[in-house]
C-alpha cells in the first residue's frame, strides 16, 4: 500500500511544482520543456507505484521499470525489428509515396480540369481506411519489406497529393502578376514562387504522413512477414504473454514515431522560416 | 457543387478504365497458366473474358466487386453472418461509441487546456506525442488489458482505439475555437459583468461551433479508421475489418475488396451526415456563410 501512497504523493507534488513553475517562471524557455517532462515523469512514477502497490500481474500491465529492463536486455532484437519495419518498410515507402505524390501533384496542377476532378476524390480517399488494403498488397508483393513499403506508399500518397495541389494554388493574383511582368517562364514561376508558397501545405501533408507510414508498416506485418519486424514481434509476443516485450516495442514505436515527426517538423522550420507560424 | 461534377465523373471513369486494364494484366498469368496445363492457348478475347470472371482473381474487376456488394447487402438477410449490412452495423456501432468517447474527451481536454495554463503546458506536448505513436502497436495491448479486467466484449476495445484516433482533431479544433472570440468581445462581456461561466456559455462556446464541426468531420473519419484498425490485428470475427481479415485467410480477394468498398461508402456517408448537421446548425445560429 505504501507504494500507492508514495506514488500518489509524488504525483501531487509534481503537479504542485508545475503549477508553481507556470505561475512564477512562465517567461523562461526552460519552463516550456520542464513542465511536460515533469508531468510525464510523474505519470510514470504513478504507473510504477500502482502496479507495484496493487500487485498487478506483469501479464496484464508490467511496471515501467520492468519494461525498461526488458528494453535494455533485448536491444539487439529491437534493433533488427526497427531496421526491418521502420527503415526498410516505413521510410522507403514514405520516400517513394511522397515523391510520387509530389510528381503527380505537379502534373495535375497544369490542368484545371484534372484538378477539379481529382481534388474531391483525393480528399475522399484520404479519409478512407486505406490500411484495409494491407492484406491485398501483402498478397501481391510477398512477405518481405517490399509489401510493407507498398502499403505505406498507398497510405501516404493521398494526404500529400491533396495538400500539395492545394498549396500550389496558394499564390495570390498580385504575386502571379508580378512574375508575369518579369516575363517568368512556367518553370521559374513554379520554382521561385509557387513551390515556396506551397511549402507550408506540403509539410502539413508530410507531417500527417509520418504517423500513417508507421501505422501502415506495422499493420502490414500482421498479414504475414519474415520472422522479424515490430508488428510481427508484437503479435507473437502477445500470443506468448511476453507483455513486457510488447511494451518495449511500443516504446520503440513511440520513439521512432516522435523522432520521425520531429525531423519533418525541423525540416519545415528550416524551409519555411519566413512563414508567420514559424516566427516568434 | 455541381461545377465539379463533370471533372469528377471523368476522373472516376478514367480510374475504372485503368482498373479494368490492370485487372486484365494481373489476372492473365493465372488464366494462361491453366490453359497451358490443359494444352490450349488462349486467344485475346478468350483471355479477357477469363480475367473478368475468375473465382479468385489477383485483382477483381469492378463489376465483380459490385456484384458481391449487391449480393451481400441487398440479397442477403441483414441478420445473416454473410451480410455486409450486419458487419457494417457492427463497425458502425463501435465507431459511434468511439466517436462519442473521443469527442467528449477532446472537448473536456480543450476546455481544461483553455482555462488552466498548467494543464495546457503539461498535456499539449503529450497529446501531440500520442498521435505520433502508431496506435496499432497498442491495439493488442488494449484487448489484453480489457480481457484481464473482465471485459470480453470486443466492441469496447475497438471503441477505445477509435476514440484514441478521434480525440486529437477535436481537441486541436476546439482549443482554437474556444480561443477565437476577439479581445473586444471578451471585454464587452466583462463590462456586462458576466461571470466566467456566462462568458463560456454565451460567447466562447457559440463561437467555437464552426471549428467544432470542422474537426468533427475529420474526427468521424478518423474514428472509422480506428475501428477498422482495431478489428484488423485483433482476430475479430465480426465487422468490416474482420471481413477483410477473413477474406485474406480464405484467399478470397473479392470479399476483401467488397468489404473495403463498404467501408469507403460508410466513411462517405458519415462525413456527409456530419457536413449536413454542420450546415443546419450554422444556419440556425446565423453563422452560415
Coordinates of C-alpha atoms in Angstrom, one line a residue:
Chain A
X1 CA 0.0 0.0 0.0
X2 CA 2.9 2.4 0.8
X3 CA 3.9 2.2 -2.9
X4 CA 0.5 3.6 -3.9
X5 CA 0.6 6.3 -1.3
X6 CA 4.2 7.4 -2.2
X7 CA 3.5 7.5 -5.9
X8 CA 0.3 9.4 -5.4
X9 CA 2.1 11.9 -3.2
X10 CA 4.9 12.2 -5.8
X11 CA 2.3 12.8 -8.5
X12 CA 0.6 15.5 -6.4
X13 CA 4.0 17.2 -5.6
X14 CA 4.9 17.2 -9.3
X15 CA 1.6 18.8 -10.2
X16 CA 2.1 21.4 -7.5
X17 CA 5.6 22.1 -8.8
X18 CA 4.2 22.5 -12.3
X19 CA 1.6 25.0 -11.1
X20 CA 4.3 27.0 -9.3
X21 CA 6.5 26.9 -12.5
X22 CA 3.7 28.1 -14.7
X23 CA 2.7 30.9 -12.3
X24 CA 6.1 32.2 -11.4
X25 CA 8.6 31.1 -14.1
X26 CA 6.3 31.1 -17.2
X27 CA 8.6 33.5 -19.1
X28 CA 11.6 31.2 -19.1
X29 CA 12.2 28.9 -22.1
X30 CA 13.2 26.1 -19.7
X31 CA 9.7 26.0 -18.3
X32 CA 8.2 25.0 -21.6
X33 CA 10.4 21.9 -21.6
X34 CA 10.4 21.3 -17.9
X35 CA 6.6 21.2 -17.3
X36 CA 5.7 18.5 -19.7
X37 CA 8.7 16.4 -18.7
X38 CA 7.8 16.6 -15.0
X39 CA 4.2 15.7 -15.9
X40 CA 5.4 12.7 -17.9
X41 CA 7.7 11.5 -15.2
X42 CA 5.1 11.8 -12.5
X43 CA 2.7 9.7 -14.6
X44 CA 5.4 7.0 -15.0
X45 CA 6.0 7.1 -11.2
X46 CA 2.3 6.8 -10.6
X47 CA 2.1 3.8 -13.0
X48 CA 5.0 2.1 -11.3
X49 CA 3.5 2.7 -7.8
X50 CA 0.1 1.5 -8.8
X51 CA 1.4 -1.7 -10.5
X52 CA 3.7 -2.5 -7.5
X53 CA 1.4 -1.4 -4.8
X54 CA -1.8 -3.1 -6.1
X55 CA 0.2 -6.2 -7.1
X56 CA -0.9 -6.1 -10.8
X57 CA 0.2 -9.2 -12.6
X58 CA 3.0 -8.5 -15.1
X59 CA 1.0 -10.4 -17.7
X60 CA -1.6 -7.7 -17.6
X61 CA 0.4 -4.5 -17.1
X62 CA 4.2 -4.6 -16.5
X63 CA 5.7 -1.8 -14.4
X64 CA 7.8 0.8 -16.4
X65 CA 10.9 -0.5 -14.7
X66 CA 10.2 -4.0 -16.0
X67 CA 9.7 -2.6 -19.5
X68 CA 13.0 -0.7 -19.2
X69 CA 14.8 -3.8 -18.1
X70 CA 13.4 -5.8 -21.0
X71 CA 14.2 -2.9 -23.4
X72 CA 17.9 -2.8 -22.3
X73 CA 18.3 -6.6 -22.3
X74 CA 16.9 -7.1 -25.8
X75 CA 18.3 -4.1 -27.7
X76 CA 19.6 -6.5 -30.4
X77 CA 16.2 -7.9 -31.3
X78 CA 14.6 -4.4 -31.1
X79 CA 17.3 -3.1 -33.4
X80 CA 16.6 -5.8 -36.0
X81 CA 12.9 -5.1 -35.8
X82 CA 13.5 -1.4 -36.1
X83 CA 15.6 -1.8 -39.3
X84 CA 13.0 -4.2 -40.8
X85 CA 9.9 -2.2 -40.1
X86 CA 10.9 1.4 -39.7
X87 CA 13.8 1.8 -42.1
X88 CA 13.0 -0.8 -44.8
X89 CA 9.2 -0.6 -44.6
X90 CA 8.2 2.8 -43.4
X91 CA 10.9 5.1 -44.6
X92 CA 11.4 3.7 -48.0
X93 CA 7.6 3.6 -48.6
X94 CA 7.4 7.1 -47.3
X95 CA 10.0 8.4 -49.7
X96 CA 8.5 6.7 -52.7
X97 CA 5.0 7.7 -51.8
X98 CA 5.9 11.3 -51.1
X99 CA 7.9 11.5 -54.3
X100 CA 5.1 10.0 -56.4
X101 CA 2.5 12.3 -54.8
X102 CA 4.7 15.3 -55.4
X103 CA 5.2 14.4 -59.0
X104 CA 1.5 13.7 -59.5
X105 CA 0.6 17.0 -57.9
X106 CA 2.8 19.0 -60.2
X107 CA 1.3 17.1 -63.2
X108 CA -2.3 17.6 -62.1
X109 CA -1.6 21.2 -61.3
X110 CA -1.1 22.0 -65.0
X111 CA -4.7 21.1 -65.8
X112 CA -7.5 22.9 -64.0
X113 CA -10.0 20.3 -65.2
X114 CA -8.0 17.4 -63.7
X115 CA -7.5 19.5 -60.5
X116 CA -11.2 20.0 -60.1
X117 CA -11.8 16.3 -60.8
X118 CA -9.1 14.8 -58.6
X119 CA -9.2 17.1 -55.6
X120 CA -12.6 15.9 -54.3
X121 CA -11.7 12.3 -55.0
X122 CA -8.3 12.7 -53.3
X123 CA -9.9 14.3 -50.3
X124 CA -12.4 11.5 -50.0
X125 CA -9.7 8.8 -50.4
X126 CA -7.5 10.5 -47.9
X127 CA -10.3 10.0 -45.3
X128 CA -10.7 6.3 -46.1
X129 CA -9.4 3.4 -44.0
X130 CA -6.7 2.5 -46.6
X131 CA -4.9 0.3 -44.1
X132 CA -7.5 -2.3 -45.2
X133 CA -5.6 -2.8 -48.4
X134 CA -2.7 -4.3 -46.4
X135 CA -3.7 -7.9 -47.0
X136 CA -4.1 -7.3 -50.7
X137 CA -0.7 -5.7 -51.1
X138 CA 1.0 -8.4 -49.0
X139 CA -0.6 -10.9 -51.4
X140 CA 0.8 -9.0 -54.4
X141 CA 4.3 -8.1 -53.2
X142 CA 5.2 -11.0 -50.9
X143 CA 6.0 -11.2 -47.2
X144 CA 9.2 -9.1 -47.1
X145 CA 9.6 -5.4 -46.7
X146 CA 8.5 -4.6 -50.2
X147 CA 4.9 -5.2 -49.4
X148 CA 5.1 -3.1 -46.3
X149 CA 6.6 -0.3 -48.3
X150 CA 3.8 -0.7 -50.8
X151 CA 1.2 -0.3 -48.1
X152 CA 3.0 2.8 -46.9
X153 CA 3.1 4.3 -50.4
X154 CA -0.7 3.9 -50.8
X155 CA -1.3 5.4 -47.4
X156 CA 0.8 8.5 -47.6
X157 CA 0.1 9.2 -51.3
X158 CA -3.3 10.9 -51.0
X159 CA -2.7 13.2 -48.0
X160 CA 0.5 14.6 -49.6
X161 CA -1.1 14.9 -53.0
X162 CA -4.1 16.8 -51.8
X163 CA -2.0 19.1 -49.6
X164 CA 0.5 19.8 -52.4
X165 CA -2.2 20.5 -55.0
X166 CA -3.9 22.9 -52.6
X167 CA -0.6 24.5 -51.7
X168 CA 0.3 25.1 -55.3
X169 CA -2.8 27.3 -55.8
X170 CA -2.0 29.4 -52.7
X171 CA -0.3 32.3 -54.6
X172 CA -2.4 35.4 -55.0
X173 CA -3.2 37.4 -58.1
X174 CA -0.7 40.2 -57.3
X175 CA 2.2 37.8 -56.9
X176 CA 1.4 36.0 -60.1
X177 CA 1.0 39.3 -62.0
X178 CA 4.4 40.4 -60.7
X179 CA 6.0 37.2 -62.0
X180 CA 4.2 37.8 -65.3
X181 CA 5.6 41.2 -65.7
X182 CA 9.1 39.8 -65.1
X183 CA 8.4 37.5 -68.1
X184 CA 8.9 34.4 -65.9
X185 CA 8.6 31.0 -67.6
X186 CA 6.4 28.2 -66.2
X187 CA 9.5 26.7 -64.5
X188 CA 10.7 29.9 -63.0
X189 CA 7.2 30.6 -61.8
X190 CA 7.0 27.1 -60.2
X191 CA 10.4 27.1 -58.6
X192 CA 10.6 30.7 -57.4
X193 CA 7.1 31.5 -56.5
X194 CA 4.6 28.7 -56.3
X195 CA 6.7 25.9 -54.7
X196 CA 7.9 28.1 -51.9
X197 CA 4.4 29.4 -51.3
X198 CA 3.2 25.8 -51.2
X199 CA 5.7 24.6 -48.7
X200 CA 3.6 25.1 -45.5
X201 CA 0.9 22.9 -47.1
X202 CA 3.3 20.3 -48.4
X203 CA 4.9 20.0 -44.9
X204 CA 1.4 19.7 -43.4
X205 CA 0.9 16.6 -45.6
X206 CA 4.3 15.3 -44.9
X207 CA 3.7 15.5 -41.2
X208 CA 0.4 13.8 -41.3
X209 CA 2.0 11.1 -43.4
X210 CA 4.8 10.3 -40.9
X211 CA 2.3 8.6 -38.5
X212 CA 0.5 6.9 -41.3
X213 CA 3.7 5.4 -42.6
X214 CA 4.5 3.7 -39.3
X215 CA 0.9 2.5 -38.9
X216 CA 0.9 1.1 -42.4
X217 CA 4.3 -0.7 -42.0
X218 CA 3.2 -2.3 -38.7
X219 CA -0.3 -3.3 -39.7
X220 CA 1.0 -4.9 -42.9
X221 CA 3.2 -7.2 -40.8
X222 CA 0.1 -8.7 -39.1
X223 CA -0.8 -10.2 -42.5
X224 CA 2.5 -12.1 -43.0
X225 CA 6.1 -11.1 -42.6
X226 CA 9.5 -12.7 -42.2
X227 CA 10.3 -13.6 -38.5
X228 CA 11.4 -10.1 -37.7
X229 CA 9.7 -6.7 -37.5
X230 CA 7.8 -4.7 -34.9
X231 CA 4.4 -5.8 -36.0
X232 CA 5.5 -9.4 -36.1
X233 CA 7.1 -9.2 -32.7
X234 CA 4.1 -7.6 -31.1
X235 CA 1.6 -10.1 -32.4
X236 CA 3.8 -13.1 -31.5
X237 CA 4.7 -11.8 -28.0
X238 CA 1.0 -11.1 -27.2
X239 CA 0.4 -14.7 -28.0
X240 CA 3.3 -15.8 -25.7
X241 CA 2.2 -13.4 -23.0
X242 CA 5.5 -11.6 -23.2
X243 CA 3.8 -8.3 -22.4
X244 CA 6.9 -6.6 -21.3
X245 CA 8.4 -7.2 -24.7
X246 CA 5.3 -5.7 -26.3
X247 CA 5.7 -2.6 -24.3
X248 CA 9.3 -2.4 -25.2
X249 CA 8.2 -2.5 -28.9
X250 CA 5.6 0.2 -28.2
X251 CA 8.4 2.3 -26.6
X252 CA 10.4 1.9 -29.8
X253 CA 7.4 2.7 -31.9
X254 CA 6.8 5.9 -29.8
X255 CA 10.4 7.0 -30.1
X256 CA 10.5 6.3 -33.8
X257 CA 7.2 8.0 -34.4
X258 CA 8.1 11.1 -32.5
X259 CA 11.6 11.3 -33.9
X260 CA 10.3 10.9 -37.5
X261 CA 7.7 13.6 -36.9
X262 CA 10.2 15.8 -35.2
X263 CA 12.7 15.6 -38.1
X264 CA 10.0 16.6 -40.6
X265 CA 8.9 19.4 -38.3
X266 CA 12.6 20.5 -38.1
X267 CA 12.9 20.5 -41.9
X268 CA 9.7 22.5 -42.1
X269 CA 11.2 25.1 -39.7
X270 CA 14.3 25.3 -41.8
X271 CA 12.5 25.6 -45.2
X272 CA 9.5 27.8 -44.2
X273 CA 11.3 30.1 -41.8
X274 CA 9.5 33.0 -43.5
X275 CA 6.0 31.8 -42.6
X276 CA 4.1 33.6 -39.8
X277 CA 3.6 30.3 -37.9
X278 CA 7.3 29.8 -37.6
X279 CA 8.2 33.2 -36.4
X280 CA 8.2 34.5 -32.8
Chain B
X1 CA -21.0 21.9 -56.0
X2 CA -22.2 20.8 -59.5
X3 CA -19.5 22.7 -61.1
X4 CA -17.1 19.9 -60.2
X5 CA -19.5 17.1 -61.3
X6 CA -18.2 16.7 -64.9
X7 CA -14.5 16.6 -64.0
X8 CA -15.1 14.3 -61.0
X9 CA -17.1 11.9 -63.2
X10 CA -14.5 12.0 -65.9
X11 CA -11.7 11.2 -63.5
X12 CA -13.8 8.4 -62.0
X13 CA -14.4 6.9 -65.5
X14 CA -10.7 7.0 -66.2
X15 CA -10.0 5.3 -62.9
X16 CA -12.5 2.5 -63.8
X17 CA -10.9 2.0 -67.2
X18 CA -7.4 1.8 -65.6
X19 CA -8.8 -0.7 -63.0
X20 CA -10.2 -2.9 -65.8
X21 CA -6.9 -2.8 -67.7
X22 CA -4.9 -3.6 -64.5
X23 CA -7.3 -6.5 -63.8
X24 CA -6.7 -8.0 -67.2
X25 CA -2.9 -7.7 -66.9
X26 CA -2.8 -9.1 -63.3
X27 CA -5.2 -11.9 -63.8
X28 CA -3.9 -13.0 -67.2
X29 CA -0.9 -15.1 -66.0
X30 CA -3.2 -17.4 -64.0
X31 CA -5.5 -17.9 -66.9
X32 CA -2.7 -18.7 -69.3
X33 CA -1.1 -21.0 -66.8
X34 CA -4.3 -23.0 -66.6
X35 CA -4.8 -23.1 -70.3
X36 CA -1.2 -24.2 -70.8
X37 CA -1.8 -27.1 -68.4
X38 CA -4.8 -28.2 -70.5
X39 CA -2.7 -27.9 -73.6
X40 CA -4.6 -25.0 -75.0
X41 CA -3.6 -21.5 -76.0
X42 CA -6.0 -18.6 -75.3
X43 CA -6.9 -16.0 -77.9
X44 CA -7.1 -12.4 -76.8
X45 CA -10.9 -12.3 -76.4
X46 CA -11.0 -15.6 -74.5
X47 CA -8.2 -14.3 -72.2
X48 CA -10.1 -11.1 -71.5
X49 CA -13.3 -13.0 -70.8
X50 CA -11.5 -15.3 -68.4
X51 CA -9.8 -12.5 -66.5
X52 CA -13.2 -10.9 -66.0
X53 CA -14.8 -13.9 -64.3
X54 CA -12.2 -15.7 -62.2
X55 CA -13.2 -17.0 -58.9
X56 CA -10.1 -15.9 -57.1
X57 CA -8.6 -13.1 -59.2
X58 CA -5.5 -11.3 -58.1
X59 CA -7.3 -8.1 -58.8
X60 CA -11.1 -8.4 -59.1
X61 CA -12.6 -6.2 -61.8
X62 CA -15.1 -3.6 -60.7
X63 CA -18.2 -5.4 -61.8
X64 CA -17.3 -8.5 -59.7
X65 CA -16.9 -6.3 -56.6
X66 CA -20.2 -4.6 -57.4
X67 CA -21.9 -7.9 -57.8
X68 CA -20.5 -9.1 -54.5
X69 CA -21.6 -5.9 -52.8
X70 CA -25.1 -6.2 -54.2
X71 CA -25.3 -9.9 -53.2
X72 CA -24.1 -9.3 -49.7
X73 CA -26.1 -6.3 -48.9
X74 CA -29.5 -6.4 -50.7
X75 CA -29.9 -10.1 -51.4
X76 CA -28.8 -11.4 -48.0
X77 CA -30.9 -11.0 -44.9
X78 CA -29.4 -8.4 -42.6
X79 CA -29.2 -10.8 -39.7
X80 CA -27.1 -13.3 -41.8
X81 CA -23.4 -13.6 -40.9
X82 CA -22.6 -13.1 -44.5
X83 CA -24.4 -9.9 -44.9
X84 CA -22.3 -6.8 -45.2
X85 CA -25.1 -4.7 -43.6
X86 CA -24.7 -6.8 -40.5
X87 CA -20.9 -6.4 -40.4
X88 CA -21.2 -2.7 -41.3
X89 CA -23.5 -2.3 -38.4
X90 CA -21.0 -3.8 -36.0
X91 CA -18.3 -1.5 -37.3
X92 CA -20.7 1.5 -37.3
X93 CA -21.8 1.0 -33.7
X94 CA -18.2 0.7 -32.5
X95 CA -17.3 3.8 -34.5
X96 CA -20.2 5.6 -32.9
X97 CA -19.2 4.8 -29.4
X98 CA -15.5 5.6 -30.2
X99 CA -16.6 8.9 -31.7
X100 CA -18.7 9.8 -28.7
X101 CA -15.9 8.9 -26.3
X102 CA -13.2 10.6 -28.3
X103 CA -15.3 13.8 -28.9
X104 CA -16.2 14.0 -25.2
X105 CA -12.6 13.5 -24.2
X106 CA -11.4 16.1 -26.8
X107 CA -14.0 18.6 -25.6
X108 CA -13.2 18.2 -21.9
X109 CA -9.4 18.4 -22.6
X110 CA -9.9 21.5 -24.7
X111 CA -11.9 23.3 -22.0
X112 CA -9.3 22.3 -19.4
X113 CA -6.5 23.5 -21.6
X114 CA -8.1 26.8 -22.5
X115 CA -8.8 27.6 -18.8
X116 CA -5.8 26.1 -17.0
X117 CA -2.4 27.1 -18.2
X118 CA -0.7 24.4 -16.2
X119 CA -2.8 21.8 -17.9
X120 CA -2.0 23.2 -21.3
X121 CA 1.7 23.1 -20.8
X122 CA 1.7 19.6 -19.2
X123 CA -0.8 18.0 -21.6
X124 CA -0.5 19.5 -25.0
X125 CA 3.0 18.2 -25.9
X126 CA 1.9 14.7 -24.8
X127 CA -1.3 14.9 -26.8
X128 CA 0.9 15.6 -29.9
X129 CA 3.3 12.8 -29.0
X130 CA 0.3 10.4 -28.5
X131 CA -0.6 10.9 -32.2
X132 CA 2.9 10.0 -33.4
X133 CA 2.7 6.7 -31.6
X134 CA 1.3 4.1 -34.0
X135 CA -2.0 3.1 -32.3
X136 CA -1.9 -0.3 -34.0
X137 CA 1.1 -1.2 -31.7
X138 CA -1.2 -0.5 -28.8
X139 CA -4.3 -2.3 -30.1
X140 CA -3.4 -5.8 -29.0
X141 CA -2.4 -4.5 -25.6
X142 CA -5.8 -2.7 -25.1
X143 CA -7.5 -6.0 -25.7
X144 CA -5.3 -7.9 -23.3
X145 CA -5.8 -5.3 -20.6
X146 CA -9.6 -5.3 -21.1
X147 CA -9.8 -9.1 -21.0
X148 CA -7.8 -9.0 -17.8
X149 CA -10.3 -6.6 -16.3
X150 CA -13.1 -9.0 -17.3
X151 CA -14.4 -7.1 -20.3
X152 CA -14.6 -9.6 -23.1
X153 CA -16.8 -7.5 -25.4
X154 CA -14.7 -6.7 -28.4
X155 CA -16.7 -3.5 -29.1
X156 CA -15.2 -1.8 -26.1
X157 CA -11.6 -2.3 -27.2
X158 CA -12.5 -1.1 -30.7
X159 CA -14.3 1.9 -29.4
X160 CA -11.2 2.9 -27.3
X161 CA -8.9 2.5 -30.3
X162 CA -11.2 4.6 -32.4
X163 CA -11.5 7.2 -29.6
X164 CA -7.7 7.4 -29.4
X165 CA -7.6 8.4 -33.1
X166 CA -10.6 10.7 -33.0
X167 CA -10.0 12.8 -29.9
X168 CA -7.0 14.7 -31.3
X169 CA -8.6 16.6 -34.1
X170 CA -11.5 17.6 -31.8
X171 CA -9.0 18.8 -29.1
X172 CA -7.0 20.9 -31.5
X173 CA -10.1 22.4 -33.3
X174 CA -11.8 23.2 -30.0
X175 CA -8.8 24.8 -28.4
X176 CA -8.7 27.1 -31.5
X177 CA -12.4 27.6 -31.4
X178 CA -12.7 28.4 -27.7
X179 CA -9.9 31.0 -28.2
X180 CA -11.5 32.5 -31.3
X181 CA -13.5 35.3 -29.6
X182 CA -11.8 38.6 -30.1
X183 CA -10.4 40.6 -27.1
X184 CA -13.1 43.2 -27.8
X185 CA -15.9 40.7 -27.4
X186 CA -14.4 39.4 -24.2
X187 CA -14.1 42.9 -22.9
X188 CA -17.7 43.7 -23.8
X189 CA -18.8 40.7 -21.7
X190 CA -16.6 41.9 -18.9
X191 CA -18.4 45.3 -18.9
X192 CA -21.7 43.4 -18.7
X193 CA -20.0 41.9 -15.5
X194 CA -20.6 38.4 -16.9
X195 CA -19.4 35.6 -14.8
X196 CA -16.8 33.2 -16.0
X197 CA -19.4 30.6 -16.7
X198 CA -21.5 33.1 -18.7
X199 CA -18.6 34.1 -20.8
X200 CA -18.0 30.4 -21.6
X201 CA -21.6 29.6 -22.2
X202 CA -22.7 32.7 -24.2
X203 CA -19.5 33.7 -26.0
X204 CA -16.7 31.1 -26.1
X205 CA -18.9 28.0 -26.8
X206 CA -21.1 29.5 -29.5
X207 CA -18.1 31.0 -31.4
X208 CA -16.4 27.6 -31.3
X209 CA -19.2 25.8 -33.1
X210 CA -17.8 26.2 -36.7
X211 CA -14.4 24.9 -35.5
X212 CA -16.2 22.1 -33.7
X213 CA -18.0 20.8 -36.8
X214 CA -14.9 21.1 -39.0
X215 CA -13.0 18.9 -36.5
X216 CA -15.9 16.5 -36.1
X217 CA -15.8 15.8 -39.8
X218 CA -12.1 14.8 -39.5
X219 CA -12.9 13.1 -36.2
X220 CA -15.6 10.8 -37.5
X221 CA -13.5 9.7 -40.5
X222 CA -10.6 9.0 -38.0
X223 CA -12.9 7.1 -35.7
X224 CA -13.9 4.8 -38.6
X225 CA -10.3 4.2 -39.5
X226 CA -9.6 3.5 -35.8
X227 CA -12.4 0.9 -35.6
X228 CA -11.2 -0.9 -38.7
X229 CA -7.6 -0.8 -37.5
X230 CA -8.9 -2.2 -34.2
X231 CA -10.6 -5.1 -36.0
X232 CA -7.6 -6.0 -38.2
X233 CA -4.9 -7.3 -35.9
X234 CA -7.1 -8.5 -33.1
X235 CA -8.7 -11.5 -34.6
X236 CA -12.2 -10.1 -34.6
X237 CA -14.8 -12.2 -36.3
X238 CA -17.5 -9.5 -36.8
X239 CA -17.2 -6.2 -38.5
X240 CA -15.9 -4.9 -41.8
X241 CA -12.3 -5.2 -40.7
X242 CA -13.0 -8.8 -39.7
X243 CA -14.3 -9.4 -43.2
X244 CA -11.1 -8.2 -44.7
X245 CA -9.1 -10.4 -42.3
X246 CA -11.3 -13.5 -43.1
X247 CA -11.2 -12.8 -46.8
X248 CA -7.4 -12.8 -46.5
X249 CA -7.3 -16.0 -44.6
X250 CA -9.6 -17.8 -47.0
X251 CA -7.8 -16.4 -50.1
X252 CA -10.9 -14.6 -51.3
X253 CA -9.9 -11.2 -52.8
X254 CA -13.5 -10.4 -53.9
X255 CA -14.6 -10.5 -50.3
X256 CA -11.7 -8.1 -49.2
X257 CA -12.5 -5.7 -52.0
X258 CA -16.2 -5.6 -51.2
X259 CA -15.5 -5.0 -47.5
X260 CA -13.1 -2.2 -48.4
X261 CA -15.8 -0.5 -50.6
X262 CA -18.4 -1.0 -47.9
X263 CA -16.0 0.8 -45.5
X264 CA -15.5 3.6 -48.1
X265 CA -19.2 4.0 -48.6
X266 CA -19.7 4.1 -44.8
X267 CA -17.0 6.7 -44.4
X268 CA -18.5 8.9 -47.1
X269 CA -22.0 8.6 -45.6
X270 CA -20.7 9.5 -42.1
X271 CA -18.8 12.6 -43.3
X272 CA -21.8 13.7 -45.4
X273 CA -24.1 13.4 -42.4
X274 CA -21.8 15.5 -40.2
X275 CA -21.5 18.0 -43.0
X276 CA -25.3 18.3 -43.2
X277 CA -25.6 18.7 -39.5
X278 CA -22.9 21.5 -39.7
X279 CA -24.9 23.3 -42.4
X280 CA -28.1 23.0 -40.3
X281 CA -26.6 24.1 -37.1
X282 CA -24.7 27.0 -38.6
X283 CA -27.8 28.2 -40.4
X284 CA -29.9 28.0 -37.1
X285 CA -27.2 30.0 -35.3
X286 CA -27.0 32.6 -38.1
X287 CA -23.4 31.7 -38.9
X288 CA -23.8 30.2 -42.3
X289 CA -21.6 31.6 -45.0

